[in-house]
Amino acid sequence: MLVKELCIKKFFALAIVSAFLFISCQTVTTAPAIIRKGDPKIALVLGGGSAKGFAHVGVIRALEQEKIPIHMIVGTSVGSLIGAIYASNPDSFELEWKAFKIERNDVLDPSLVYSKFGPVQGVRLENFVDQTVKTKRIEDTRIPFYPIATDLNTGETIVLEKGSVAKAVRASSAIPGIFVPVTFDNRVLVDGGVTNNIACDVAKSKGADIVIAVNISRDIREANINSLIDIVGQSAAIMMHEASKNKLQHADIVIEPNTKGVGMFDFTQKKFLMDEGIKAAKQAIPKIRDLIARYKSGTPS
């Protein structure tokens, strides 16, 4: 009788263990794959392209109108200029008003005195930024802002995270051979486009969940090349165009406004470029909204 009772207990124990294992296996195989993450951190990456950068203004205007949040801005060259203005005061109307005031002479200040390192000092650009951007230090901007430059001595991409906004923009925009290199935090810096014209990888490294890249260097054709500055500028544009291809692989959305026929130092096409920026951004809005929705639901993109 005792043996029979022990056998019955062992049978029930085995049955319970088997049922537990079966349920556990079922739980693992049927567990939902979706993990809700909440709101994504969205980065706006603004590429270089000199005067073509007015298209960035239109892109930002459209994103703001469509209530697409921007949690960080990464900017190279003219992207750092437009990015600095907006990161300091996120108001697309004010950005547009200030951008319309930018003229060629605000950016280019040729001087024979500094011709050993470049015909353009860049002091005028730095002064313009200092007068235009309310926030004086990078770390104090309302939207986290990361201007990109290149270390001339080491060839490294440098992310400027502290210090003068105006000087950082000047360094990020210092096209080699045109602008005098800029000494910043014990480094000699030139245009960020030399190594990272559209720094999507930097945005990812700073924690961005969704990267919206604005590439204004897709069309690099230039018919009006009449000076040394034009030659060097066009050469830089070609170099940046090629270098951007790999960096764009890190973007989730790529916005490419039509900049055909606009030269690197042509400041007469502001309205056209802003309109093209708005148009290109609006075309991307459905994809952006879909990405945000997928992120919130945990659905793979």
Short mmCIF file of C-alpha atoms in Angstrom, two decimals:
data_model
loop_
_atom_site.label_atom_id
_atom_site.label_comp_id
_atom_site.label_asym_id
_atom_site.label_seq_id
_atom_site.Cartn_x
_atom_site.Cartn_y
_atom_site.Cartn_z
CA MET A 1 0.00 0.00 0.00
CA LEU A 2 2.85 2.35 0.92
CA VAL A 3 4.65 1.49 -2.33
CA LYS A 4 1.49 2.15 -4.32
CA GLU A 5 1.01 5.50 -2.57
CA LEU A 6 4.61 6.53 -3.33
CA CYS A 7 4.16 5.58 -6.99
CA ILE A 8 1.02 7.71 -7.20
CA LYS A 9 2.85 10.71 -5.66
CA LYS A 10 5.75 10.31 -8.07
CA PHE A 11 3.31 10.15 -10.97
CA PHE A 12 1.60 13.38 -9.90
CA ALA A 13 4.96 15.09 -9.31
CA LEU A 14 6.15 14.12 -12.78
CA ALA A 15 2.87 15.28 -14.27
CA ILE A 16 3.15 18.67 -12.56
CA VAL A 17 6.78 19.13 -13.71
CA SER A 18 5.86 18.13 -17.26
CA ALA A 19 2.95 20.54 -17.31
CA PHE A 20 5.17 23.36 -15.98
CA LEU A 21 7.80 22.68 -18.64
CA PHE A 22 5.14 22.59 -21.35
CA ILE A 23 3.64 25.87 -20.21
CA SER A 24 7.11 27.46 -19.98
CA CYS A 25 7.95 26.39 -23.52
CA GLN A 26 4.64 27.71 -24.75
CA THR A 27 5.27 31.05 -23.00
CA VAL A 28 8.68 31.46 -24.63
CA THR A 29 7.50 30.61 -28.12
CA THR A 30 4.38 32.74 -28.01
CA ALA A 31 5.77 35.80 -26.17
CA PRO A 32 5.02 39.00 -28.08
CA ALA A 33 7.98 40.37 -30.07
CA ILE A 34 6.80 43.97 -29.86
CA ILE A 35 8.31 46.14 -27.13
CA ARG A 36 6.77 49.55 -26.66
CA LYS A 37 9.46 52.21 -26.37
CA GLY A 38 7.57 55.49 -26.23
CA ASP A 39 8.62 58.56 -28.19
CA PRO A 40 11.76 58.28 -30.31
CA LYS A 41 14.67 60.69 -30.09
CA ILE A 42 14.85 62.41 -33.48
CA ALA A 43 18.03 63.95 -34.89
CA LEU A 44 18.18 66.41 -37.76
CA VAL A 45 21.49 66.20 -39.64
CA LEU A 46 22.25 69.18 -41.88
CA GLY A 47 24.92 68.70 -44.53
CA GLY A 48 27.35 71.17 -46.06
CA GLY A 49 26.98 72.94 -49.39
CA SER A 50 27.60 76.66 -48.86
CA ALA A 51 24.83 78.85 -50.35
CA LYS A 52 22.72 75.77 -51.08
CA GLY A 53 22.19 75.66 -47.32
CA PHE A 54 19.20 77.98 -47.65
CA ALA A 55 17.31 74.79 -48.52
CA HIS A 56 17.85 73.69 -44.89
CA VAL A 57 15.65 76.59 -43.81
CA GLY A 58 12.76 75.30 -45.90
CA VAL A 59 13.17 71.78 -44.55
CA ILE A 60 13.05 73.01 -40.95
CA ARG A 61 10.02 75.17 -41.73
CA ALA A 62 8.11 72.15 -43.07
CA LEU A 63 9.09 69.87 -40.18
CA GLU A 64 7.98 72.49 -37.68
CA GLN A 65 4.67 73.05 -39.49
CA GLU A 66 4.03 69.29 -39.46
CA LYS A 67 4.92 69.16 -35.75
CA ILE A 68 7.80 66.73 -36.24
CA PRO A 69 9.89 67.10 -33.06
CA ILE A 70 13.65 67.68 -33.31
CA HIS A 71 15.64 66.54 -30.28
CA MET A 72 19.14 67.25 -31.58
CA ILE A 73 20.82 68.98 -34.53
CA VAL A 74 24.10 67.90 -36.11
CA GLY A 75 25.49 70.39 -38.61
CA THR A 76 28.45 70.55 -40.98
CA SER A 77 29.65 73.75 -42.67
CA VAL A 78 26.55 75.76 -43.69
CA GLY A 79 24.54 73.11 -41.85
CA SER A 80 26.24 74.28 -38.66
CA LEU A 81 25.29 77.88 -39.42
CA ILE A 82 21.60 77.15 -40.00
CA GLY A 83 21.62 74.59 -37.19
CA ALA A 84 23.10 77.09 -34.71
CA ILE A 85 20.43 79.70 -35.43
CA TYR A 86 17.58 77.22 -35.00
CA ALA A 87 19.06 75.30 -32.04
CA SER A 88 19.43 78.59 -30.18
CA ASN A 89 15.82 79.62 -30.81
CA PRO A 90 13.56 76.94 -32.37
CA ASP A 91 11.36 79.28 -34.39
CA SER A 92 11.30 78.65 -38.15
CA PHE A 93 9.82 82.10 -38.90
CA GLU A 94 12.71 83.82 -37.15
CA LEU A 95 15.15 81.43 -38.82
CA GLU A 96 13.76 82.32 -42.23
CA TRP A 97 13.90 86.05 -41.48
CA LYS A 98 17.52 85.82 -40.33
CA ALA A 99 18.51 83.59 -43.26
CA PHE A 100 17.14 86.11 -45.75
CA LYS A 101 19.52 88.67 -44.26
CA ILE A 102 22.62 86.56 -44.98
CA GLU A 103 24.63 87.93 -47.89
CA ARG A 104 27.84 86.83 -49.57
CA ASN A 105 29.78 89.57 -47.76
CA ASP A 106 28.64 88.19 -44.39
CA VAL A 107 30.51 84.97 -45.18
CA LEU A 108 33.44 85.98 -47.39
CA ASP A 109 36.01 88.52 -46.25
CA PRO A 110 38.99 88.22 -48.63
CA SER A 111 42.30 89.55 -47.37
CA LEU A 112 45.74 89.41 -48.95
CA VAL A 113 47.31 89.59 -45.49
CA TYR A 114 46.12 86.07 -44.71
CA SER A 115 46.74 84.62 -48.18
CA LYS A 116 49.42 82.26 -46.80
CA PHE A 117 46.70 80.06 -45.28
CA GLY A 118 43.68 81.12 -47.31
CA PRO A 119 42.27 84.20 -49.02
CA VAL A 120 39.24 84.39 -46.68
CA GLN A 121 39.72 85.07 -42.96
CA GLY A 122 36.31 83.92 -41.69
CA VAL A 123 36.24 86.65 -39.03
CA ARG A 124 33.23 88.25 -40.71
CA LEU A 125 31.32 84.96 -40.56
CA GLU A 126 32.17 84.54 -36.87
CA ASN A 127 31.01 88.09 -36.13
CA PHE A 128 27.79 87.54 -38.06
CA VAL A 129 27.00 84.40 -36.05
CA ASP A 130 27.85 86.14 -32.79
CA GLN A 131 25.42 88.96 -33.64
CA THR A 132 22.70 86.69 -35.00
CA VAL A 133 22.62 83.73 -32.61
CA LYS A 134 21.26 84.54 -29.15
CA THR A 135 22.95 81.65 -27.37
CA LYS A 136 26.69 82.17 -27.13
CA ARG A 137 27.86 78.73 -26.01
CA ILE A 138 27.26 75.40 -27.69
CA GLU A 139 26.31 73.63 -24.47
CA ASP A 140 23.54 76.18 -23.76
CA THR A 141 21.44 75.87 -26.94
CA ARG A 142 17.79 75.00 -26.44
CA ILE A 143 18.10 72.03 -28.79
CA PRO A 144 21.31 69.99 -28.30
CA PHE A 145 23.63 71.08 -31.08
CA TYR A 146 26.71 69.36 -32.50
CA PRO A 147 28.74 71.28 -35.11
CA ILE A 148 31.25 69.15 -37.03
CA ALA A 149 34.81 70.12 -37.95
CA THR A 150 37.98 68.35 -39.09
CA ASP A 151 41.33 68.34 -37.29
CA LEU A 152 43.81 69.50 -39.93
CA ASN A 153 46.75 67.84 -38.17
CA THR A 154 45.26 64.41 -37.47
CA GLY A 155 42.45 64.10 -40.02
CA GLU A 156 39.92 63.28 -37.29
CA THR A 157 36.29 64.29 -37.36
CA ILE A 158 35.76 66.60 -34.39
CA VAL A 159 32.39 67.03 -32.70
CA LEU A 160 32.36 70.44 -31.02
CA GLU A 161 30.30 70.14 -27.83
CA LYS A 162 31.48 73.09 -25.74
CA GLY A 163 32.63 76.65 -26.30
CA SER A 164 31.76 79.55 -28.57
CA VAL A 165 28.94 78.90 -31.03
CA ALA A 166 30.27 81.57 -33.39
CA LYS A 167 33.80 80.20 -33.46
CA ALA A 168 32.52 76.63 -33.85
CA VAL A 169 30.47 77.60 -36.90
CA ARG A 170 33.47 79.40 -38.35
CA ALA A 171 35.62 76.29 -37.85
CA SER A 172 32.97 73.97 -39.27
CA SER A 173 32.70 76.19 -42.36
CA ALA A 174 36.43 76.77 -43.00
CA ILE A 175 36.78 75.25 -46.47
CA PRO A 176 40.49 74.40 -46.92
CA GLY A 177 42.23 76.59 -49.45
CA ILE A 178 39.58 79.30 -49.13
CA PHE A 179 39.17 79.98 -45.41
CA VAL A 180 41.98 80.34 -42.91
CA PRO A 181 42.00 77.33 -40.52
CA VAL A 182 40.61 78.01 -37.05
CA THR A 183 42.30 77.29 -33.73
CA PHE A 184 39.69 75.90 -31.36
CA ASP A 185 40.40 74.11 -28.06
CA ASN A 186 44.09 73.60 -28.95
CA ARG A 187 43.26 72.09 -32.34
CA VAL A 188 43.66 73.51 -35.84
CA LEU A 189 40.30 72.95 -37.51
CA VAL A 190 38.90 73.14 -41.03
CA ASP A 191 35.53 72.41 -42.63
CA GLY A 192 33.81 69.33 -41.24
CA GLY A 193 32.91 68.32 -44.78
CA VAL A 194 36.50 67.18 -45.36
CA THR A 195 35.78 64.06 -43.30
CA ASN A 196 32.05 64.07 -42.50
CA ASN A 197 29.83 66.29 -44.62
CA ILE A 198 26.62 64.76 -43.37
CA ALA A 199 27.33 63.29 -39.96
CA CYS A 200 24.54 60.76 -39.50
CA ASP A 201 26.90 58.44 -37.61
CA VAL A 202 27.51 61.19 -35.04
CA ALA A 203 23.75 61.53 -34.50
CA LYS A 204 23.48 57.79 -33.86
CA SER A 205 26.40 57.91 -31.42
CA LYS A 206 24.62 60.69 -29.51
CA GLY A 207 21.58 58.48 -28.97
CA ALA A 208 19.29 59.32 -31.87
CA ASP A 209 16.62 56.72 -32.57
CA ILE A 210 15.57 58.27 -35.89
CA VAL A 211 18.00 60.22 -38.08
CA ILE A 212 16.63 62.67 -40.66
CA ALA A 213 19.45 63.74 -42.98
CA VAL A 214 19.28 66.73 -45.31
CA ASN A 215 21.65 66.30 -48.24
CA ILE A 216 22.13 69.47 -50.32
CA SER A 217 25.13 68.10 -52.23
CA ARG A 218 23.38 65.59 -54.48
CA ASP A 219 23.69 67.83 -57.55
CA ILE A 220 27.21 69.24 -57.80
CA ARG A 221 27.19 70.46 -61.39
CA GLU A 222 28.62 73.97 -61.66
CA ALA A 223 28.90 75.94 -64.90
CA ASN A 224 30.14 79.28 -63.54
CA ILE A 225 33.72 78.71 -62.41
CA ASN A 226 35.56 82.01 -62.83
CA SER A 227 38.06 82.31 -59.97
CA LEU A 228 40.41 80.42 -57.67
CA ILE A 229 37.75 80.46 -54.96
CA ASP A 230 35.28 78.91 -57.42
CA ILE A 231 37.79 76.19 -58.36
CA VAL A 232 38.60 75.27 -54.77
CA GLY A 233 34.93 75.48 -53.77
CA GLN A 234 33.82 73.18 -56.58
CA SER A 235 36.63 70.75 -55.81
CA ALA A 236 35.46 70.66 -52.19
CA ALA A 237 31.87 70.10 -53.33
CA ILE A 238 32.93 67.08 -55.41
CA MET A 239 34.91 65.67 -52.51
CA MET A 240 32.04 66.16 -50.05
CA HIS A 241 29.57 64.61 -52.50
CA GLU A 242 31.61 61.42 -52.70
CA ALA A 243 32.30 61.29 -48.96
CA SER A 244 28.59 61.68 -48.13
CA LYS A 245 27.54 58.43 -49.77
CA ASN A 246 28.76 56.18 -46.94
CA LYS A 247 27.53 58.50 -44.19
CA LEU A 248 24.00 58.55 -45.59
CA GLN A 249 23.73 54.82 -44.92
CA HIS A 250 23.32 55.73 -41.24
CA ALA A 251 20.23 57.86 -41.98
CA ASP A 252 16.66 56.61 -41.57
CA ILE A 253 15.24 59.35 -43.80
CA VAL A 254 17.17 61.28 -46.45
CA ILE A 255 15.74 64.58 -47.70
CA GLU A 256 17.39 65.89 -50.87
CA PRO A 257 16.08 69.29 -52.02
CA ASN A 258 16.50 70.29 -55.64
CA THR A 259 19.52 72.64 -55.79
CA LYS A 260 20.15 72.43 -59.53
CA GLY A 261 21.81 75.43 -61.07
CA VAL A 262 22.78 77.07 -57.76
CA GLY A 263 26.50 77.63 -57.22
CA MET A 264 28.25 77.24 -53.88
CA PHE A 265 28.55 81.01 -53.44
CA ASP A 266 25.37 82.09 -55.20
CA PHE A 267 23.32 84.02 -52.64
CA THR A 268 20.68 85.17 -55.15
CA GLN A 269 18.56 82.00 -55.00
CA LYS A 270 17.40 82.04 -51.37
CA LYS A 271 13.66 81.93 -52.07
CA PHE A 272 14.02 79.15 -54.64
CA LEU A 273 16.13 77.03 -52.29
CA MET A 274 13.83 77.55 -49.30
CA ASP A 275 10.81 76.56 -51.40
CA GLU A 276 12.63 73.45 -52.64
CA GLY A 277 13.49 72.58 -49.05
CA ILE A 278 9.84 72.83 -48.03
CA LYS A 279 8.78 70.72 -51.00
CA ALA A 280 11.32 67.97 -50.35
CA ALA A 281 10.54 67.83 -46.64
CA LYS A 282 6.78 67.59 -47.20
CA GLN A 283 7.34 64.65 -49.52
CA ALA A 284 9.19 62.90 -46.69
CA ILE A 285 6.59 63.58 -43.98
CA PRO A 286 4.56 60.34 -44.51
CA LYS A 287 7.72 58.23 -44.16
CA ILE A 288 8.76 60.14 -41.06
CA ARG A 289 5.36 59.68 -39.44
CA ASP A 290 5.42 55.97 -40.30
CA LEU A 291 8.86 55.58 -38.72
CA ILE A 292 7.72 57.34 -35.55
CA ALA A 293 4.62 55.14 -35.34
CA ARG A 294 6.67 51.98 -35.89
CA TYR A 295 9.13 53.01 -33.21
CA LYS A 296 6.35 53.68 -30.69
CA SER A 297 4.75 50.29 -31.35
CA GLY A 298 8.05 48.42 -31.45
CA THR A 299 7.40 47.25 -34.99
CA PRO A 300 10.63 46.61 -36.94
CA SER A 301 11.28 49.28 -39.60
#
